[in-house]
Short mmCIF file of C-alpha atoms (C1' of nucleotides) and ligand atoms in Angstrom, two decimals:
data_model
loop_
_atom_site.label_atom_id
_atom_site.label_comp_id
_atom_site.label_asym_id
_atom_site.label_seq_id
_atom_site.Cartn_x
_atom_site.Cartn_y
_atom_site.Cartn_z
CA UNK A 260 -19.29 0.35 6.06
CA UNK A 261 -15.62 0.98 4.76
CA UNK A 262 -13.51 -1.48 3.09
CA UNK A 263 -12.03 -0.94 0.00
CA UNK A 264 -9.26 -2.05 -1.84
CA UNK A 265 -6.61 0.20 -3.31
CA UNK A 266 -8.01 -0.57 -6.89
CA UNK A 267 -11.73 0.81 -6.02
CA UNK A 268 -10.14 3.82 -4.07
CA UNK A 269 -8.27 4.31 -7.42
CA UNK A 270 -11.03 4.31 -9.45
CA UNK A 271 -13.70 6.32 -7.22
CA UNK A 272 -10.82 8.96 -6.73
CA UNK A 273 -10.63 9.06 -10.88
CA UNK A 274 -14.09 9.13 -11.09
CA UNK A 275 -13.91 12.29 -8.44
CA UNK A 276 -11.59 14.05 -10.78
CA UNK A 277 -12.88 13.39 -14.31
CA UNK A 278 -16.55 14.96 -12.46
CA UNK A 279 -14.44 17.90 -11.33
CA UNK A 280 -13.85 18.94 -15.18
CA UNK A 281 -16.18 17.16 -17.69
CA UNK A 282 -20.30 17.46 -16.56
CA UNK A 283 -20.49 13.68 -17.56
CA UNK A 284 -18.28 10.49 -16.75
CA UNK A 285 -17.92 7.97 -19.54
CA UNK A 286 -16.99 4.35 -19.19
CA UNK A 287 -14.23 5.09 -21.85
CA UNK A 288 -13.30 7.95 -19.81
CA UNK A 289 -12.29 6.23 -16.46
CA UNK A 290 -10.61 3.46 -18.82
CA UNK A 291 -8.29 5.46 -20.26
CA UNK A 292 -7.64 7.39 -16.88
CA UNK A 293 -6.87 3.98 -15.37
CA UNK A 294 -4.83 2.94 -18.61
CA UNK A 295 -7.54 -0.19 -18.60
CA UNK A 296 -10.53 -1.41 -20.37
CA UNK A 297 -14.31 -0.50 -20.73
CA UNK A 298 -15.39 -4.21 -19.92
CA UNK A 299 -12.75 -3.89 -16.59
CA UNK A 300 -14.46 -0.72 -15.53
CA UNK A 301 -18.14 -1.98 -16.22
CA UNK A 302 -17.52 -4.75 -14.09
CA UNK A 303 -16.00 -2.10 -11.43
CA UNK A 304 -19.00 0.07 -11.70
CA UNK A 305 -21.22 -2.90 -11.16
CA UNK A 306 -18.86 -3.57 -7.70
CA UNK A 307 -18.85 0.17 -6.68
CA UNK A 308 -22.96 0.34 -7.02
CA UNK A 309 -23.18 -2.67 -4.52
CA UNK A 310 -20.52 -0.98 -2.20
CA UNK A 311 -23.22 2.28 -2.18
CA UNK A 312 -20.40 4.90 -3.27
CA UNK A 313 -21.63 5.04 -6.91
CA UNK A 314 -25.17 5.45 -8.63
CA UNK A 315 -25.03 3.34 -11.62
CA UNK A 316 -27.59 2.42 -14.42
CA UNK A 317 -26.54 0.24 -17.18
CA UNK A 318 -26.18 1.95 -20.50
CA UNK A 319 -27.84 5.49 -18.22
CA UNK A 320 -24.95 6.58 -16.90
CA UNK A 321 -22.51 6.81 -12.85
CA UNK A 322 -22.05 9.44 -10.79
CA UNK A 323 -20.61 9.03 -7.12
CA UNK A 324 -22.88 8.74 -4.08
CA UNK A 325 -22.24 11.03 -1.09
CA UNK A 326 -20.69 8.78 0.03
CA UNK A 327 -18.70 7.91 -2.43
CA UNK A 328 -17.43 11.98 -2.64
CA UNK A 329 -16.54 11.50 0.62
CA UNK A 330 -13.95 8.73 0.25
CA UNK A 331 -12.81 10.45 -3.05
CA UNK A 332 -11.54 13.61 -0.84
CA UNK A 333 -10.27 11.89 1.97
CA UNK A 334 -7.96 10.10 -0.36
CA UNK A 335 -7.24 13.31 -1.97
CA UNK A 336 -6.24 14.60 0.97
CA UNK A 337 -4.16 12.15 1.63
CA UNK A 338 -2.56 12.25 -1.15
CA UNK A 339 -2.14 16.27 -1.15
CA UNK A 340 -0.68 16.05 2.30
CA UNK A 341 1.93 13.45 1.46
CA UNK A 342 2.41 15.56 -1.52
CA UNK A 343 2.96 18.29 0.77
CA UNK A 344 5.62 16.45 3.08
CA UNK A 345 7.63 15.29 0.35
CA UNK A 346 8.59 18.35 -1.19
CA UNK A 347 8.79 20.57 2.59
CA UNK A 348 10.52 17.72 4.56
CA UNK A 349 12.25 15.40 1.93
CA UNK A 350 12.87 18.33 -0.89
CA UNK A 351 11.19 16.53 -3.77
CA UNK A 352 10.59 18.67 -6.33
CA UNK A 353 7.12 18.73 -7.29
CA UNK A 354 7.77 17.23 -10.64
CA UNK A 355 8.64 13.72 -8.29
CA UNK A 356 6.00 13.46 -6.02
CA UNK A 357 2.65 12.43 -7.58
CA UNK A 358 3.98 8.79 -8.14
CA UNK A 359 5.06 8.29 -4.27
CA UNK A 360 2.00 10.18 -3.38
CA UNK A 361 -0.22 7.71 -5.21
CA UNK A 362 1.14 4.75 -3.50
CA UNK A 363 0.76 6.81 0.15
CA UNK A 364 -2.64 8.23 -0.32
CA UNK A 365 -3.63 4.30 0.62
CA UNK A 366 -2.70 3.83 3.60
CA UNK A 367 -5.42 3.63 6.14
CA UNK A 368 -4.62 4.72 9.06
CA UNK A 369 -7.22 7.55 10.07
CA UNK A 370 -4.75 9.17 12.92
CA UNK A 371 -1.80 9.22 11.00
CA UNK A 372 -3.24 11.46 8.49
CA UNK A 373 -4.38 13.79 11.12
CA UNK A 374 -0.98 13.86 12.73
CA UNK A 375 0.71 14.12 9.70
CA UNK A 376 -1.58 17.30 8.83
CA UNK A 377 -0.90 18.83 12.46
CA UNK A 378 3.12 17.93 11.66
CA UNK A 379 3.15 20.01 8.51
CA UNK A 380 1.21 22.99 9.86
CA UNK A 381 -2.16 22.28 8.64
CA UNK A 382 -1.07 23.50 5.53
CA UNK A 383 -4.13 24.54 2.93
CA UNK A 384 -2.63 23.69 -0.28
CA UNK A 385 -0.46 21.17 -1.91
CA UNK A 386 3.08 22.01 -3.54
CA UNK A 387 0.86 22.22 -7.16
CA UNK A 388 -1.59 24.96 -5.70
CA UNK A 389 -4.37 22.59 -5.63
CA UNK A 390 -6.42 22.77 -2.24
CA UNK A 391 -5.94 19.96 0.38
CA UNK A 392 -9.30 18.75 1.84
CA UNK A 393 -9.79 19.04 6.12
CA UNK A 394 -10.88 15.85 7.13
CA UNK A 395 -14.44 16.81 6.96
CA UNK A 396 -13.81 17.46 2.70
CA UNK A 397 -13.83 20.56 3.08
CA UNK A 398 -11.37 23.22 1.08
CA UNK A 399 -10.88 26.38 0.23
CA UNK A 400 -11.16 28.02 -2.96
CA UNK A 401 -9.35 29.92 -4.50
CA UNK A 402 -10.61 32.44 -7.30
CA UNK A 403 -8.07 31.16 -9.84
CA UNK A 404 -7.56 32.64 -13.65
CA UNK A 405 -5.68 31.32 -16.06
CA UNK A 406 -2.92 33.41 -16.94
CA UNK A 407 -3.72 34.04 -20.73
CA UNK A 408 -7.28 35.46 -19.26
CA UNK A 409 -5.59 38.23 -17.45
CA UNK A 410 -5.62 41.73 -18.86
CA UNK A 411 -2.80 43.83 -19.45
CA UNK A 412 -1.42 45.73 -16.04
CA UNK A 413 -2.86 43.38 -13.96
CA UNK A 414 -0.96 41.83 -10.86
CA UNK A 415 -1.64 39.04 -9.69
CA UNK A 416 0.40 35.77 -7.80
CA UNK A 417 0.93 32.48 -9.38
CA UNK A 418 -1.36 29.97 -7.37
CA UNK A 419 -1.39 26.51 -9.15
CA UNK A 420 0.49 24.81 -12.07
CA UNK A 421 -1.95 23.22 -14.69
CA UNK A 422 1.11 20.52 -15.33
CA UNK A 423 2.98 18.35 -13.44
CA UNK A 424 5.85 18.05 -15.74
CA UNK A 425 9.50 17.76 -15.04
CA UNK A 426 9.88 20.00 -18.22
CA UNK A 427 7.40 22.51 -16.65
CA UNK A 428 9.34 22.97 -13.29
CA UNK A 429 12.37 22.74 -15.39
CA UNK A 430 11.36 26.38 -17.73
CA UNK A 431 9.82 27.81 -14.37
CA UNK A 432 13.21 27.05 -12.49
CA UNK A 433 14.59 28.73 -15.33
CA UNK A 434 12.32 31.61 -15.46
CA UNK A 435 12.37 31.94 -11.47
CA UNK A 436 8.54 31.73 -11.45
CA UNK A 437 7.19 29.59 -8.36
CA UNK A 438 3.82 29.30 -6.48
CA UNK A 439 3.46 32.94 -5.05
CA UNK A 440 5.31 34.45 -7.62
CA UNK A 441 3.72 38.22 -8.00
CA UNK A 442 3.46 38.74 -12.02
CA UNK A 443 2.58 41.66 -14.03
CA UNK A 444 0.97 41.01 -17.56
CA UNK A 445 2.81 43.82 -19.42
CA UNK A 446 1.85 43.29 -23.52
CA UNK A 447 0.24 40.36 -25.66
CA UNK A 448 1.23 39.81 -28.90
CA UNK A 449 -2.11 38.53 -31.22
CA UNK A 450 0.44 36.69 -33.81
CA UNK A 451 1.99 33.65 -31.24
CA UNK A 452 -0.14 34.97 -28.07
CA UNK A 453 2.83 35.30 -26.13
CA UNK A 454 3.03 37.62 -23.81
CA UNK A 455 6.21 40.14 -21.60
CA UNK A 456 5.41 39.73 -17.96
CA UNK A 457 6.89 41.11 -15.22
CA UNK A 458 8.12 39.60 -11.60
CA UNK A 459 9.75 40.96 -8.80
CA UNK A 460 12.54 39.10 -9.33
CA UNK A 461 13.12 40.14 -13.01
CA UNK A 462 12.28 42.98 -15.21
CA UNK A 463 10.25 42.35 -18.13
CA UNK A 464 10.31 38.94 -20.48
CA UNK A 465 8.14 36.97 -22.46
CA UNK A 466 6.67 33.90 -21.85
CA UNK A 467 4.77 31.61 -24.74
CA UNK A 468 1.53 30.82 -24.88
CA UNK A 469 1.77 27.13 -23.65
CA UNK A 470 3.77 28.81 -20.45
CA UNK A 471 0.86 30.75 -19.80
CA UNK A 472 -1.97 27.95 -20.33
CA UNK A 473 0.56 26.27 -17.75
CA UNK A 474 -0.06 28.79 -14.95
CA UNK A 475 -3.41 29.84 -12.60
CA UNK A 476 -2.76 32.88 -10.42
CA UNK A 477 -5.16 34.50 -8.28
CA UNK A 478 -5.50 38.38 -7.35
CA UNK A 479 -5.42 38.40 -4.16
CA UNK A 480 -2.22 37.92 -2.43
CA UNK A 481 -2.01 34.08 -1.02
CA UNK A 482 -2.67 32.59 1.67
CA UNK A 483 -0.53 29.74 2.52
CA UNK A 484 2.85 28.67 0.66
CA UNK B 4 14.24 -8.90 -11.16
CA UNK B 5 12.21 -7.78 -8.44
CA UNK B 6 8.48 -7.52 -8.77
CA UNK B 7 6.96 -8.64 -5.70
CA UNK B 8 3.81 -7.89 -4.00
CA UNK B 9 2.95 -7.23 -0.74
CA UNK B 10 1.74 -10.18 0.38
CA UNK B 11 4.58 -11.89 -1.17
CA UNK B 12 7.23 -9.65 0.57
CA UNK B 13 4.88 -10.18 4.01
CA UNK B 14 5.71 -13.70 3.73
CA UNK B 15 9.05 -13.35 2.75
CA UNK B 16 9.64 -10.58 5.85
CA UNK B 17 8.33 -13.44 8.30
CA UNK B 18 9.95 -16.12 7.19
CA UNK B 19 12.95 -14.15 8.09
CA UNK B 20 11.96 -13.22 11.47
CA UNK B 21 10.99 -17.04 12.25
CA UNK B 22 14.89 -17.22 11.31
CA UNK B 23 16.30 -15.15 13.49
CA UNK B 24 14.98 -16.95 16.37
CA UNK B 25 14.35 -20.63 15.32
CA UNK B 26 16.67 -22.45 13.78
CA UNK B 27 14.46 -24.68 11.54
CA UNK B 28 11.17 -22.78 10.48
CA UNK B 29 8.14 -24.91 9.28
CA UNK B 30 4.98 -24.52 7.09
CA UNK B 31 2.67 -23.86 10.23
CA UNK B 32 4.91 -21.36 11.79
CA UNK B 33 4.59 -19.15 8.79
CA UNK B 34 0.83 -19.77 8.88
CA UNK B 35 0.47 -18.74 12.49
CA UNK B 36 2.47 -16.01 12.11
CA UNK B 37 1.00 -14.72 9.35
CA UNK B 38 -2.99 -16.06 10.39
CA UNK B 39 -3.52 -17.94 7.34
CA UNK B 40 -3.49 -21.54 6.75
CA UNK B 41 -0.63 -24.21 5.76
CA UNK B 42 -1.94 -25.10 2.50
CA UNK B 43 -1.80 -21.44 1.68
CA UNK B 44 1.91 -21.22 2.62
CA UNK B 45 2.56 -24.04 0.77
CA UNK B 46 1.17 -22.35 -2.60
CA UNK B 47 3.40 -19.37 -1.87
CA UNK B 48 6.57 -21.69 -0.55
CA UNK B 49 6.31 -22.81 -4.37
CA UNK B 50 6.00 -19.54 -5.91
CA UNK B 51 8.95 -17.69 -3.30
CA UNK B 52 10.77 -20.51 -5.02
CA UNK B 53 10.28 -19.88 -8.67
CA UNK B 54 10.80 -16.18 -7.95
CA UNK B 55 14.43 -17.22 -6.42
CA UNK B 56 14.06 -15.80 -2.98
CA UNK B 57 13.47 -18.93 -1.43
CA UNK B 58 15.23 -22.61 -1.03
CA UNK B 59 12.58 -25.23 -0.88
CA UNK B 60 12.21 -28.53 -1.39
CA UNK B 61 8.83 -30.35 -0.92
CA UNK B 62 8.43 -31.62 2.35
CA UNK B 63 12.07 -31.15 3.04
CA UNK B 64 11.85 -27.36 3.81
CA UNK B 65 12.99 -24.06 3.02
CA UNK B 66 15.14 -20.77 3.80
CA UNK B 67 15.62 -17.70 2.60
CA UNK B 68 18.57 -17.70 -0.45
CA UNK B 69 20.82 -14.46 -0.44
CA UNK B 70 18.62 -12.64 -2.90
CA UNK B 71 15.11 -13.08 -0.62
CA UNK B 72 17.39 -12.47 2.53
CA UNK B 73 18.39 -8.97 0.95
CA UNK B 74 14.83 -8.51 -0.08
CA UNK B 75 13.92 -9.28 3.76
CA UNK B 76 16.31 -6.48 4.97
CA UNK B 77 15.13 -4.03 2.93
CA UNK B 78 11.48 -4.00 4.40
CA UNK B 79 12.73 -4.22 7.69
CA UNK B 80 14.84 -1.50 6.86
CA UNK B 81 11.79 0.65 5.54
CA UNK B 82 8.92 -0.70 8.70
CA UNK B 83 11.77 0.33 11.54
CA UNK B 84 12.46 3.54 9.56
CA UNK B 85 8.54 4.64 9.24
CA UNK B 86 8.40 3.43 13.21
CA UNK B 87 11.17 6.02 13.91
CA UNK B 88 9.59 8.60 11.54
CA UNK B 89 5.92 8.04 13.37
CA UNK B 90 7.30 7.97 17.39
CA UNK B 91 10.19 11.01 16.66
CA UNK B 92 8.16 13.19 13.89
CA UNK B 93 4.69 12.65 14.76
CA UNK B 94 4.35 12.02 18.58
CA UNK B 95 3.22 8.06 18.11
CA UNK B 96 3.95 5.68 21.16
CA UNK B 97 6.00 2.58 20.74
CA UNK B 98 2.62 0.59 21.09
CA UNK B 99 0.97 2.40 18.14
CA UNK B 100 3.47 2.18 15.14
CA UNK B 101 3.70 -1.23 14.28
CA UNK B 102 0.28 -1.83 12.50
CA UNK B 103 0.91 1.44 10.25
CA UNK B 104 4.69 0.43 9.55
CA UNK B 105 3.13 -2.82 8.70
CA UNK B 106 1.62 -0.93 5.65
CA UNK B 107 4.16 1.74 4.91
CA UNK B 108 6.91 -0.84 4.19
CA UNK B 109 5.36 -2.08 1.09
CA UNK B 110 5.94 1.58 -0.48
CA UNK B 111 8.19 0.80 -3.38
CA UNK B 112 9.98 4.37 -3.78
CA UNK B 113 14.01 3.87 -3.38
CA UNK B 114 14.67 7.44 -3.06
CA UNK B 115 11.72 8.12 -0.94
CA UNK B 116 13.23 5.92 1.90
CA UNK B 117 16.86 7.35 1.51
CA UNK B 118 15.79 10.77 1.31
CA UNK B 119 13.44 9.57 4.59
CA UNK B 120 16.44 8.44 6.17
CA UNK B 121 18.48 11.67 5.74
CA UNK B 122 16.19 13.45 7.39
CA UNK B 123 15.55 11.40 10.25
CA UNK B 124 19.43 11.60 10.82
CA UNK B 125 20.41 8.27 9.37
CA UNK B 126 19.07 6.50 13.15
CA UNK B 127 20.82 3.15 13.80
CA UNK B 128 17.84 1.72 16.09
CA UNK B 129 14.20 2.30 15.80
CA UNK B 130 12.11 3.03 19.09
CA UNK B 131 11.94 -0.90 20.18
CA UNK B 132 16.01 -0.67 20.02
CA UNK B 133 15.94 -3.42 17.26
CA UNK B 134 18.64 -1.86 14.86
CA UNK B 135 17.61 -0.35 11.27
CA UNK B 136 20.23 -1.84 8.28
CA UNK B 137 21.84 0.57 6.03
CA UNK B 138 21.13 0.36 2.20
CA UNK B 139 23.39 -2.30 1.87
CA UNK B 140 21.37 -4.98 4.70
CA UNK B 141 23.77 -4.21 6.99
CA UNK B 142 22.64 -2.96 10.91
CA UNK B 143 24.93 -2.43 13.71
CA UNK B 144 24.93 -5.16 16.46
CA UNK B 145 24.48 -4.34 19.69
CA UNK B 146 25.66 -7.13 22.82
CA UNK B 147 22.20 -7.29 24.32
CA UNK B 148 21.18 -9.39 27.39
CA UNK B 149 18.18 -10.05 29.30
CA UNK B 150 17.56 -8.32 32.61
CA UNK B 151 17.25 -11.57 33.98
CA UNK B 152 20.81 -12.53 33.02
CA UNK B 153 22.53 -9.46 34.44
CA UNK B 154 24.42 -9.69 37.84
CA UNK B 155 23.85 -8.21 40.75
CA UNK B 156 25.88 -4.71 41.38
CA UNK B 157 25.92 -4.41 37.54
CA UNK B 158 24.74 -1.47 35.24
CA UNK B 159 23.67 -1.14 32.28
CA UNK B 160 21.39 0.75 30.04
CA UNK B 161 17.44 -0.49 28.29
CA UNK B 162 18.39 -1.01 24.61
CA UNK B 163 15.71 -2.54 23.88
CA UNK B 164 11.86 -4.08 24.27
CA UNK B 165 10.72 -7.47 23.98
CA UNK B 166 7.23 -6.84 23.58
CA UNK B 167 5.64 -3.91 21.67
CA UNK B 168 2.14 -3.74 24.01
CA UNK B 169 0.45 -0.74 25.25
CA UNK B 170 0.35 -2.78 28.50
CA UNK B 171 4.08 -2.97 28.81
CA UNK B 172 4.25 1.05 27.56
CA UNK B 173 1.88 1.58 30.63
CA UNK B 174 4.44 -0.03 32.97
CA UNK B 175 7.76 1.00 31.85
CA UNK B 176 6.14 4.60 31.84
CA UNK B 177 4.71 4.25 35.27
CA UNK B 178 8.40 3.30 35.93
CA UNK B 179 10.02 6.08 34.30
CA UNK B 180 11.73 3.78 32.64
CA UNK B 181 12.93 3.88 28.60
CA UNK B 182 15.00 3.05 26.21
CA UNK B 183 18.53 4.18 27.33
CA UNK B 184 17.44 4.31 30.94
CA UNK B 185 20.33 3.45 33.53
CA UNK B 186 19.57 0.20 35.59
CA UNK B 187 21.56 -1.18 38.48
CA UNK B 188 20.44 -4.70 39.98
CA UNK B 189 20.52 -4.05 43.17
CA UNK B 190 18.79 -7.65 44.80
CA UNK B 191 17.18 -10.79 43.13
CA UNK B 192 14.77 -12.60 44.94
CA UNK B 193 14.26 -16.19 44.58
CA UNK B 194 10.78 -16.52 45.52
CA UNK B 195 9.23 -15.10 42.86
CA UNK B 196 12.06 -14.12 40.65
CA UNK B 197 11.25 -10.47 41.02
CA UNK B 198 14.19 -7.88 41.77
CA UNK B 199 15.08 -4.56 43.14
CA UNK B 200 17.02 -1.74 40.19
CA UNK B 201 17.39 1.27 40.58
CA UNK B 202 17.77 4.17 37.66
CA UNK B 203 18.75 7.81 37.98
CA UNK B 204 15.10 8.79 38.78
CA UNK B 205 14.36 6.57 40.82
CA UNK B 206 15.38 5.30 44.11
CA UNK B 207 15.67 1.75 44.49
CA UNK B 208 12.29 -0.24 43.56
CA UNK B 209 10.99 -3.73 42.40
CA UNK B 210 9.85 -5.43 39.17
CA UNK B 211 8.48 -8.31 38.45
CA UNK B 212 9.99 -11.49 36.62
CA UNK B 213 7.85 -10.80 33.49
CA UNK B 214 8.58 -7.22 33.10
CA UNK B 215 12.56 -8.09 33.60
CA UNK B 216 12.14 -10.62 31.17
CA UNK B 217 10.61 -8.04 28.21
CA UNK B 218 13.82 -6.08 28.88
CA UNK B 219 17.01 -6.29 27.23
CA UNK B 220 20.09 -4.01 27.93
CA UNK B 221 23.94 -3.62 26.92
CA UNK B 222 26.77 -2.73 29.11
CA UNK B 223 28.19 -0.02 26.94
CA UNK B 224 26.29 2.79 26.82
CA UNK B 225 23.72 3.25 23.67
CA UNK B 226 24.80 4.32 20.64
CA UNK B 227 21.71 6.29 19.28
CA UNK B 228 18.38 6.55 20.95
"C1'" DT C 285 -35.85 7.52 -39.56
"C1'" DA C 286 -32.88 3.96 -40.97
"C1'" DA C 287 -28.21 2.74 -41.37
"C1'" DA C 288 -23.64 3.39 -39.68
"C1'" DT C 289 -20.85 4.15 -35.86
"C1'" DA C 290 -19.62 4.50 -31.13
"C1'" DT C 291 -20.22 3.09 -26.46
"C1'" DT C 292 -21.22 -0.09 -23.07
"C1'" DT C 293 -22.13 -4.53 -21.34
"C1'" DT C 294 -21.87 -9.60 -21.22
"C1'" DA C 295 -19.63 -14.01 -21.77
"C1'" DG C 296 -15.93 -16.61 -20.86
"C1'" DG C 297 -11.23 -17.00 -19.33
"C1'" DC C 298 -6.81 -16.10 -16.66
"C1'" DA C 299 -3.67 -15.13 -12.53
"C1'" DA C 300 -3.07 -14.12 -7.59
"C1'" DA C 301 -4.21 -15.30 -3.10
"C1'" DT C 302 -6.99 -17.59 -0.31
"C1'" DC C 303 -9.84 -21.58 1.63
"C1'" DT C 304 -11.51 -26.71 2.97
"C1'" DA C 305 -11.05 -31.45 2.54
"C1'" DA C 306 -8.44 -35.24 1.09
"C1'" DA C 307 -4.04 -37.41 0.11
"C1'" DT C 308 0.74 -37.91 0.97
"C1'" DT C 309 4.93 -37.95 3.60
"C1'" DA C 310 7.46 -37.57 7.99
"C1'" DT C 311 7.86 -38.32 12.83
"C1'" DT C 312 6.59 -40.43 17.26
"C1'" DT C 313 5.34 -43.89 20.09
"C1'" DA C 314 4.16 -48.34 21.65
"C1'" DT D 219 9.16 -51.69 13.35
"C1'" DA D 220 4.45 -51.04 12.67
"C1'" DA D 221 0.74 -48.19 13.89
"C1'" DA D 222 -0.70 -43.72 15.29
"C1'" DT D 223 -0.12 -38.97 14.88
"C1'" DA D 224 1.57 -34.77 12.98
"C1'" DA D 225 3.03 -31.97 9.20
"C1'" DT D 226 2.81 -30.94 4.54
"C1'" DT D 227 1.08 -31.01 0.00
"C1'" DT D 228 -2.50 -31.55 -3.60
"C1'" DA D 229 -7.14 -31.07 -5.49
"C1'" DG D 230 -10.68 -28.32 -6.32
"C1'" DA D 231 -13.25 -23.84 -5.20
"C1'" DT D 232 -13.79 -18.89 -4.46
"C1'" DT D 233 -12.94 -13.77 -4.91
"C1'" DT D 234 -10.74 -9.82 -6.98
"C1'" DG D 235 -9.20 -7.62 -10.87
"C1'" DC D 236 -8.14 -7.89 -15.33
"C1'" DC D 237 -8.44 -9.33 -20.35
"C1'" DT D 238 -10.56 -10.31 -25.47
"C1'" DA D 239 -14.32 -11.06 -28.38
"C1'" DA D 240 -19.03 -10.78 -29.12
"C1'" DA D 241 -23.59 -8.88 -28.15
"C1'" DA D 242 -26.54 -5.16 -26.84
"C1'" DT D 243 -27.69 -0.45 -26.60
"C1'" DA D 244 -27.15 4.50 -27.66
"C1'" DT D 245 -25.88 8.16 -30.68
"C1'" DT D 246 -24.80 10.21 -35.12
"C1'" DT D 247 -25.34 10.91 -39.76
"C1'" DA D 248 -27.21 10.55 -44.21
MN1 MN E 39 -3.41 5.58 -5.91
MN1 MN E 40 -0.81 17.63 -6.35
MN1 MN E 41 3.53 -5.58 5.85
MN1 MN E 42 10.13 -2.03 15.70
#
DNA sequence: TAAATATTTTAGGCAAATCTAAATTATTTA
DNA sequence: TAAATAATTTAGATTTGCCTAAAATATTTA
């Protein structure tokens, strides 16, 4: 039932994520993802609807099958766990990894993912706070807020980064804010929307208002890393 | 200067291994090795050759130049590293790497593989005993004869397999023997070839022609693994 | 709702990697 | 050495994945 190239992993994996956030999935959309063009995706969606992972109707519209879902989270849990390994076992920093990780998250092998999971502890989420998928697809959830939506004397741990920049780990470095970092929303100010935080490992300063789109944290103290 | 894809560095990784052993390698060889057909090789013969890896002349033959030789090296270099990586990290057998190394060599990530390295401890062989080369192509030779060849009264120590089977894993397990196992030759028989070692586990026992044959050892004792 | 605009699909073509069948060249053998 | 055989290359197709330009359809806007 399986075979797919890397390319139409790529694409039903892009097509997973661009469902995730927008309700509907344009043609242009997964072009520009893919850094491609509408005519190469149509004749990809045409490919994908004979391969039974995607429900297509010209000019209606794509979504993926069930099965299709299926083979978007096993490669993104692949790619989450190699994500994981390279920044525990290899120290990448998380700015580094997506690019590797997109080149690993292919390889086939069904028991080398598993032992690769059971190497690294099972862990639950991925060094950008983003849930890994068990090998049945299923994750957990985390009840994340964004960081500008949380009120004044709130606590409440950093959980995921909503960038993968090297500038964005560089100003967190900086700032000695990392996933699990306990912060304190202390004041907002309405003219910039910055805002003076506190963490445990610094008394109060302010962050901007792009730092804080930048950051999800949860409530509830974390589970894993 | 390099932009090669896998199946180009596939062929360019067995044409090196044909080599090693042969001293003239031909058309067909490559297309056994590599189940495909000669006219096939022959299209990528011409394109190797425009690329610069490859010497070839039409109907005259072809080798590796310097460049494709250093090219060669460096997957090997990356498929024994991964093999070493699956059997010491995640609890593989000798018999189950090779088709998963197969894919893991075409990763394209310089750093990933150094950083891999590091933290496998910089290993000289992988877990067949065939050496890994450094960065630079350059692997550590080890004086290795066949069991066959050794004399009688003589120890030495396994260095390495000349087979990766699950059949011969079976055996040599069954035998308690492994890479870096003692062996003294204690009798050859002519009959059948067979002969009676013995190892620090065992008392004295037989094996067979073929199994002496798939095993090669050194005199000095291993360096690594 | 009709025209303008945007999106999507088709048509036709290109490059990589493969194949089969036929032609060419090299090697063996009688 | 000439014929037979083997090895290699060429010719011509196919599939995947991609492209541009043009056509078809959908959506917006006046
Ligand atoms: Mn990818
Ligand atoms: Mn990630
Ligand atoms: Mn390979
Ligand atoms: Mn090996």
């Amino acid at each position: 039932m399986e075979n797919l190239s890397t390319t139409e992993e790529n694409y039903i994996k892009t097509i997973y994520h661009l469902q995730q956030t927008d309700t509907t999935v344009s043609t242009n959309d997964v072009a520009a993802k893919l850094n491609t063009k509408a005519a190469s995706v149509t004749d990809m969606l045409k490919r994908l609807n004979t391969k039974q992972v995607l429900n297509y109707e010209k000019y209606k519209g794509f979504s993926l099958s069930n099965q299709g879902e299926k083979v978007a989270l096993d490669i993104v849990r692949k790619h989450r766990l190699w994500e994981y390994f390279l920044v525990e076992k290899l120290a990448f920093g998380w700015d580094e990894v997506h690019a590797i990780a997109e080149e690993l998250e292919h390889i086939t092998s069904k028991v080398l993912i598993e032992r690769l999971d059971n190497f690294l502890g099972n862990p639950k989420f991925d060094p950008h706070g983003d849930p890994i998928p068990d090998s049945n697809g299923k994750m957990q959830t985390q009840p994340q807020i964004n960081l500008v939506d949380m009120p004044i004397g709130e606590t409440a741990s950093v959980s995921a980064v909503g960038s993968q920049s090297t500038e964005l780990l560089e100003l967190l470095t900086h700032k000695n804010i990392a996933i699990g970092t306990q912060i304190t929303i202390k004041k907002k100010f309405s003219f910039d929307h910055s805002m003076e935080i506190e963490t445990p490992a610094n008394s109060s300063f302010t962050i901007s208002r792009e730092l804080a789109l930048a950051l999800f944290v949860t409530i509830k103290t974390p589970s894993l890393l």
